[in-house]
PDB file of C-alpha atoms in Angstrom:
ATOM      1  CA  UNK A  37       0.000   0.000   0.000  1.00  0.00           C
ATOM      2  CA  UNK A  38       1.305   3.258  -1.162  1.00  0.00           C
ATOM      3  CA  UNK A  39       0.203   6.399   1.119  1.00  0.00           C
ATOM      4  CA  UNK A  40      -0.148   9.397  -1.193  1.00  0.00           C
ATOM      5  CA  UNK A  41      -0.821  13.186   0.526  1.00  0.00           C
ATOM      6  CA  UNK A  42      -3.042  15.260  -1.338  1.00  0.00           C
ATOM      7  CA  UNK A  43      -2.729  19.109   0.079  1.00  0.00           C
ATOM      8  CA  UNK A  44      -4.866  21.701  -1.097  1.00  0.00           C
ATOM      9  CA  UNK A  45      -3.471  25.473  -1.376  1.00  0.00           C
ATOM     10  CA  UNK A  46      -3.664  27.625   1.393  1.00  0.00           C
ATOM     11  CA  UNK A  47      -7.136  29.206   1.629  1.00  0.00           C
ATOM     12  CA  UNK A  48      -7.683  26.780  -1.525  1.00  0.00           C
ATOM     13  CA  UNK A  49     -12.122  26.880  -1.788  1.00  0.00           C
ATOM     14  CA  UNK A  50     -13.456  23.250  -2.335  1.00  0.00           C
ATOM     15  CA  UNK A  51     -16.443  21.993  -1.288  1.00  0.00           C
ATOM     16  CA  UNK A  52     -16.994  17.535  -0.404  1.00  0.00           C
ATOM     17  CA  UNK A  53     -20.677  16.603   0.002  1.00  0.00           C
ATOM     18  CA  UNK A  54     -23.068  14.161  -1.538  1.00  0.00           C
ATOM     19  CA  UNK A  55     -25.588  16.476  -2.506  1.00  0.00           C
ATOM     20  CA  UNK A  56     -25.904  19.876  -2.916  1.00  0.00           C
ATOM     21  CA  UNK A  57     -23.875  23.009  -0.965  1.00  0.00           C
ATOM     22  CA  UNK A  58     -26.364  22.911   2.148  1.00  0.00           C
ATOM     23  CA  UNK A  59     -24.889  19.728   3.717  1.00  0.00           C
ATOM     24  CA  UNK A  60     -20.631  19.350   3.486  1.00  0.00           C
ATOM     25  CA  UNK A  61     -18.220  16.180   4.410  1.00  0.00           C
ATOM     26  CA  UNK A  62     -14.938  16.159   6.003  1.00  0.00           C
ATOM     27  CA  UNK A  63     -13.750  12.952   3.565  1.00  0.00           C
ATOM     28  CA  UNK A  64     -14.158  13.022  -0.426  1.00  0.00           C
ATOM     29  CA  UNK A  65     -15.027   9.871  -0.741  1.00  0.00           C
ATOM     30  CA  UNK A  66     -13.269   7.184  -3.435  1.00  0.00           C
ATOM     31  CA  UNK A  67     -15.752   7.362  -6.106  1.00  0.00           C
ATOM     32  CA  UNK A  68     -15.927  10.996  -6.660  1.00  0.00           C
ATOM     33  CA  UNK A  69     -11.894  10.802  -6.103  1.00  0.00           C
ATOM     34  CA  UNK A  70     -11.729   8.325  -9.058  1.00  0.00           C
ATOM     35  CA  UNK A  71     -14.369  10.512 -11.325  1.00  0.00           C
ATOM     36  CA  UNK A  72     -12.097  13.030 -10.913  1.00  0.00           C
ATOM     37  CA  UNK A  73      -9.016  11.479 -12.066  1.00  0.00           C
ATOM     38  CA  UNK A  74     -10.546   9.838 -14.984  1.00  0.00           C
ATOM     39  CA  UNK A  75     -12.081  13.029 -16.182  1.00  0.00           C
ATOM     40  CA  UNK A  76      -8.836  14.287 -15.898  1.00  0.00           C
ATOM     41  CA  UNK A  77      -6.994  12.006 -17.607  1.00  0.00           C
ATOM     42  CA  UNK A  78      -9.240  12.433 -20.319  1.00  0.00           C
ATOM     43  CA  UNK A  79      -9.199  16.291 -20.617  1.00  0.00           C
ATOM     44  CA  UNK A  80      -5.289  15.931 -20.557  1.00  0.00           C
ATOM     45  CA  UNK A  81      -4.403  12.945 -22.658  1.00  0.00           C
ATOM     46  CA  UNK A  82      -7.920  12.149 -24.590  1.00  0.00           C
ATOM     47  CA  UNK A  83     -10.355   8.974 -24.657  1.00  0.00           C
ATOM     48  CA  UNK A  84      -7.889   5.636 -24.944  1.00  0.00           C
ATOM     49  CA  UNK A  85      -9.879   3.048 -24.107  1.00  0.00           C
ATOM     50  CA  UNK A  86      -6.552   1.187 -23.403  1.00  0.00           C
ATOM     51  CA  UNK A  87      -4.955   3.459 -20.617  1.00  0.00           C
ATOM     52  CA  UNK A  88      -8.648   3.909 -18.802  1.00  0.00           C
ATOM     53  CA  UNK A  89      -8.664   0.310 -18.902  1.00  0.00           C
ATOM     54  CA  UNK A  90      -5.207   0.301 -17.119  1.00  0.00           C
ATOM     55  CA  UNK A  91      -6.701   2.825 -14.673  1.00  0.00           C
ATOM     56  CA  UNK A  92      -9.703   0.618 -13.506  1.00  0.00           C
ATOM     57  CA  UNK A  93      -7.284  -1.353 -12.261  1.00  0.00           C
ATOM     58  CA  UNK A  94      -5.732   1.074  -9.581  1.00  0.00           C
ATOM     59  CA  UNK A  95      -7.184   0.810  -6.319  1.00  0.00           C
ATOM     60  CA  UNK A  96      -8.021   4.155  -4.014  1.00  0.00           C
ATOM     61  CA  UNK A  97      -9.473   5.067  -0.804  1.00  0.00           C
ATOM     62  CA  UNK A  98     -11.195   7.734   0.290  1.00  0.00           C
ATOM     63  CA  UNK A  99      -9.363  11.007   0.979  1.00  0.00           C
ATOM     64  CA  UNK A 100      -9.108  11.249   4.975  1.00  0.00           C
ATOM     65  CA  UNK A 101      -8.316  14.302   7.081  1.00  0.00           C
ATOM     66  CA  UNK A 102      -5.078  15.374   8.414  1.00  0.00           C
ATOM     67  CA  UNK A 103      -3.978  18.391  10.142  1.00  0.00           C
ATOM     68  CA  UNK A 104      -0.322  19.542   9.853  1.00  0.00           C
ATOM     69  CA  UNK A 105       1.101  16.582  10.006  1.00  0.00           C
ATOM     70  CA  UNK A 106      -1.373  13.952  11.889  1.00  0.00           C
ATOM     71  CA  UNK A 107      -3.093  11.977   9.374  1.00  0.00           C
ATOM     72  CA  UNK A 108      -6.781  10.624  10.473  1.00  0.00           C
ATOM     73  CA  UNK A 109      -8.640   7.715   9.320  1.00  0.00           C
ATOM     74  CA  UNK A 110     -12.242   6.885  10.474  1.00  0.00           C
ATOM     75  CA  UNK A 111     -11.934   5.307  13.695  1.00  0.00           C
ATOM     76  CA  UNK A 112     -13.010   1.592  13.225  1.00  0.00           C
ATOM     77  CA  UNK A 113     -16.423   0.044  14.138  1.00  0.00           C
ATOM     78  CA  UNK A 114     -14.880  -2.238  16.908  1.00  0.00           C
ATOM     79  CA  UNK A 115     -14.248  -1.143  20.709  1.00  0.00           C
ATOM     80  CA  UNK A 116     -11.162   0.666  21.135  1.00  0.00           C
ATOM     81  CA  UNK A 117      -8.485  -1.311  22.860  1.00  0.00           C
ATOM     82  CA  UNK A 118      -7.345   1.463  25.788  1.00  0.00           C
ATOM     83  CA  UNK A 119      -4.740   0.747  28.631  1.00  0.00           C
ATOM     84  CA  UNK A 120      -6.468  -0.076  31.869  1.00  0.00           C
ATOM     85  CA  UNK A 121      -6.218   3.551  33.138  1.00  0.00           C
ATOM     86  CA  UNK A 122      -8.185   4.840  30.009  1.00  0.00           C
ATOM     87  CA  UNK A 123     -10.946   2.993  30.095  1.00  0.00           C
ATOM     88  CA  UNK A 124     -12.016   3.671  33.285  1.00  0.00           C
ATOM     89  CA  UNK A 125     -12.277   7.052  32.037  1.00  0.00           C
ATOM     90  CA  UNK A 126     -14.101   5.672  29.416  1.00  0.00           C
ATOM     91  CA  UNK A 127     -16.437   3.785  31.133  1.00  0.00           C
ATOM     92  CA  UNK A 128     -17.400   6.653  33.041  1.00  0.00           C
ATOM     93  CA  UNK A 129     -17.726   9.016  29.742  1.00  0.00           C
ATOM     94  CA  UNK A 130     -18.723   6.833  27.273  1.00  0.00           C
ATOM     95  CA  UNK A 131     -20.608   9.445  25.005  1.00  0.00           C
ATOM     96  CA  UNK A 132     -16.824  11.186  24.758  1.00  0.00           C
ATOM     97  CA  UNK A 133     -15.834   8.148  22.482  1.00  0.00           C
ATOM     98  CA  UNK A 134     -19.070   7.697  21.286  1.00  0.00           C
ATOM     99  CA  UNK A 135     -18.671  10.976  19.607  1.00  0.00           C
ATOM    100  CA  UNK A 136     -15.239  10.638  18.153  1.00  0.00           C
ATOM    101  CA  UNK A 137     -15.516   9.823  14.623  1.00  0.00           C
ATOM    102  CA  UNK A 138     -11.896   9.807  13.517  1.00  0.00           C
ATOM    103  CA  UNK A 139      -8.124   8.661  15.001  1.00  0.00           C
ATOM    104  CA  UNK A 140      -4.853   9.455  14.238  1.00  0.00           C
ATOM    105  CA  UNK A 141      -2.582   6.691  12.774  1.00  0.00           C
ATOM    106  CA  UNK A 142      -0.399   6.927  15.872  1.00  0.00           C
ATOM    107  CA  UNK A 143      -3.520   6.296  17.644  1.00  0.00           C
ATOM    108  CA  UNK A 144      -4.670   3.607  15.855  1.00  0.00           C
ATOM    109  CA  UNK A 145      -0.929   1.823  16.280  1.00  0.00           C
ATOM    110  CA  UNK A 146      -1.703   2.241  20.063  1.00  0.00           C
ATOM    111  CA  UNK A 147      -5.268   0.746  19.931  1.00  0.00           C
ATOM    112  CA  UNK A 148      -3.521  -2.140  17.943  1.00  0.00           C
ATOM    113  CA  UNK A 149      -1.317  -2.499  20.586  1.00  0.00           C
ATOM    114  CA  UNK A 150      -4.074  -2.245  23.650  1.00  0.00           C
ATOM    115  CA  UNK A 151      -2.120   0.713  24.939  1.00  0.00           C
ATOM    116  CA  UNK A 152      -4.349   3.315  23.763  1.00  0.00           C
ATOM    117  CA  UNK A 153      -4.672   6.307  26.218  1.00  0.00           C
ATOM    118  CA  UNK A 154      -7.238   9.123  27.027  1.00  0.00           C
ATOM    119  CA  UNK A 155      -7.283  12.544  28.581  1.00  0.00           C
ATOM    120  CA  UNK A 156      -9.374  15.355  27.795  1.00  0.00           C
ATOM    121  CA  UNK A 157      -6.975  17.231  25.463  1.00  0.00           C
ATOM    122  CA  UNK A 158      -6.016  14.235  22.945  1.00  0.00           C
ATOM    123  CA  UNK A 159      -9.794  14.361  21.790  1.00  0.00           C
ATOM    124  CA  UNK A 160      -9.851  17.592  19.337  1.00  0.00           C
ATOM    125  CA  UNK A 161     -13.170  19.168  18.665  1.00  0.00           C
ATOM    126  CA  UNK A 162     -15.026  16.210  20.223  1.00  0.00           C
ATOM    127  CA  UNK A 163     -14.319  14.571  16.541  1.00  0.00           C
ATOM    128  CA  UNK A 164     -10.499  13.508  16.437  1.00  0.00           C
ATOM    129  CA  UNK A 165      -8.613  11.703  18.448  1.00  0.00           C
ATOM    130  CA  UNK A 166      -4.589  11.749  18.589  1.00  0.00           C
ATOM    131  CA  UNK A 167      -1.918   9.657  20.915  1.00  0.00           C
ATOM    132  CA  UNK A 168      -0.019  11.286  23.664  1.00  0.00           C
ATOM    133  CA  UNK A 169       3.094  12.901  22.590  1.00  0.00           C
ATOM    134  CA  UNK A 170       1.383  14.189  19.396  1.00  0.00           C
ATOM    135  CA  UNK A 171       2.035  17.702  18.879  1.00  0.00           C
ATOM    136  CA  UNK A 172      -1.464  19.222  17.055  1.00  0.00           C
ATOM    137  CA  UNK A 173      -0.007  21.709  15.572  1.00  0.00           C
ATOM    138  CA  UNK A 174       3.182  20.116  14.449  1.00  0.00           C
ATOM    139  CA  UNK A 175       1.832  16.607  14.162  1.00  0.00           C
ATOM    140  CA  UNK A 176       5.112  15.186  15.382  1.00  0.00           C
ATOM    141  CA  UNK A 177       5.831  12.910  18.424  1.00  0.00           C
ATOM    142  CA  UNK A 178       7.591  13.790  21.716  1.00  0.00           C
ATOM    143  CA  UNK A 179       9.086  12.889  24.203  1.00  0.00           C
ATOM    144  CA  UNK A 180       6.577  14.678  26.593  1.00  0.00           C
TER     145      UNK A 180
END
């Protein structure tokens, strides 16, 4: 699997929804991603059947958030796996997960690991949470 970062310009205007402009989506999901391309391709190198055959084979996801540099991915349909200390936390506030709706890679490596942790500031926005150590506005790890 190749990880490929797509960055739009600063104050870049773009709108991801299913319908119309009253209702927006944080992801632009993989069929409207792969529209795009093809419609691309075509404008740029014309209508061979061939090379869009080529392309059907090429397999994308959905584009995910990031900010700086903490990539997100939906956070997955099982429980998270949190150290012992964290999910006592959230067992008494379970509507805080409940509510998240994406993770940070590092995150996701520590719920693979069952060392997951929570605290009140690694959930951004009520939407997003990061690992410990994660800088938000840097996106890098420390050493706390």
């Amino acid at each position: 699997m190749k990880l490929i970062k797509l960055k739009p310009k600063n104050n870049a205007k773009y709108h991801f929804g299913e319908s119309g402009l009253d209702e927006s989506s944080v992801i632009f999901h993989s069929d409207s991603l792969f529209s795009a391309i093809i419609n691309n391709y075509v404008k740029l190198y014309g209508d061979s059947k061939e090379d869009i055959e080529k392309l059907k084979s090429v397999k994308i996801s959905s584009l995910f958030p990031a900010y700086g540099n903490i990539l997100f991915i939906p956070k997955p349909f099982t429980k998270l796996n949190f150290n012992t200390d964290a999910q006592k936390r959230v067992d008494e506030k379970p509507k805080q997960i409940k509510k998240v709706e994406f993770i940070s890679l590092n995150a996701l490596e520590n719920h693979n690991k069952e060392i997951l942790e929570l605290e009140d500031d690694l959930i951004i926005h009520k939407k997003f949470l990061i690992s410990p150590f994660q800088n938000f506005v840097t996106g890098k790890l420390s050493k706390k």
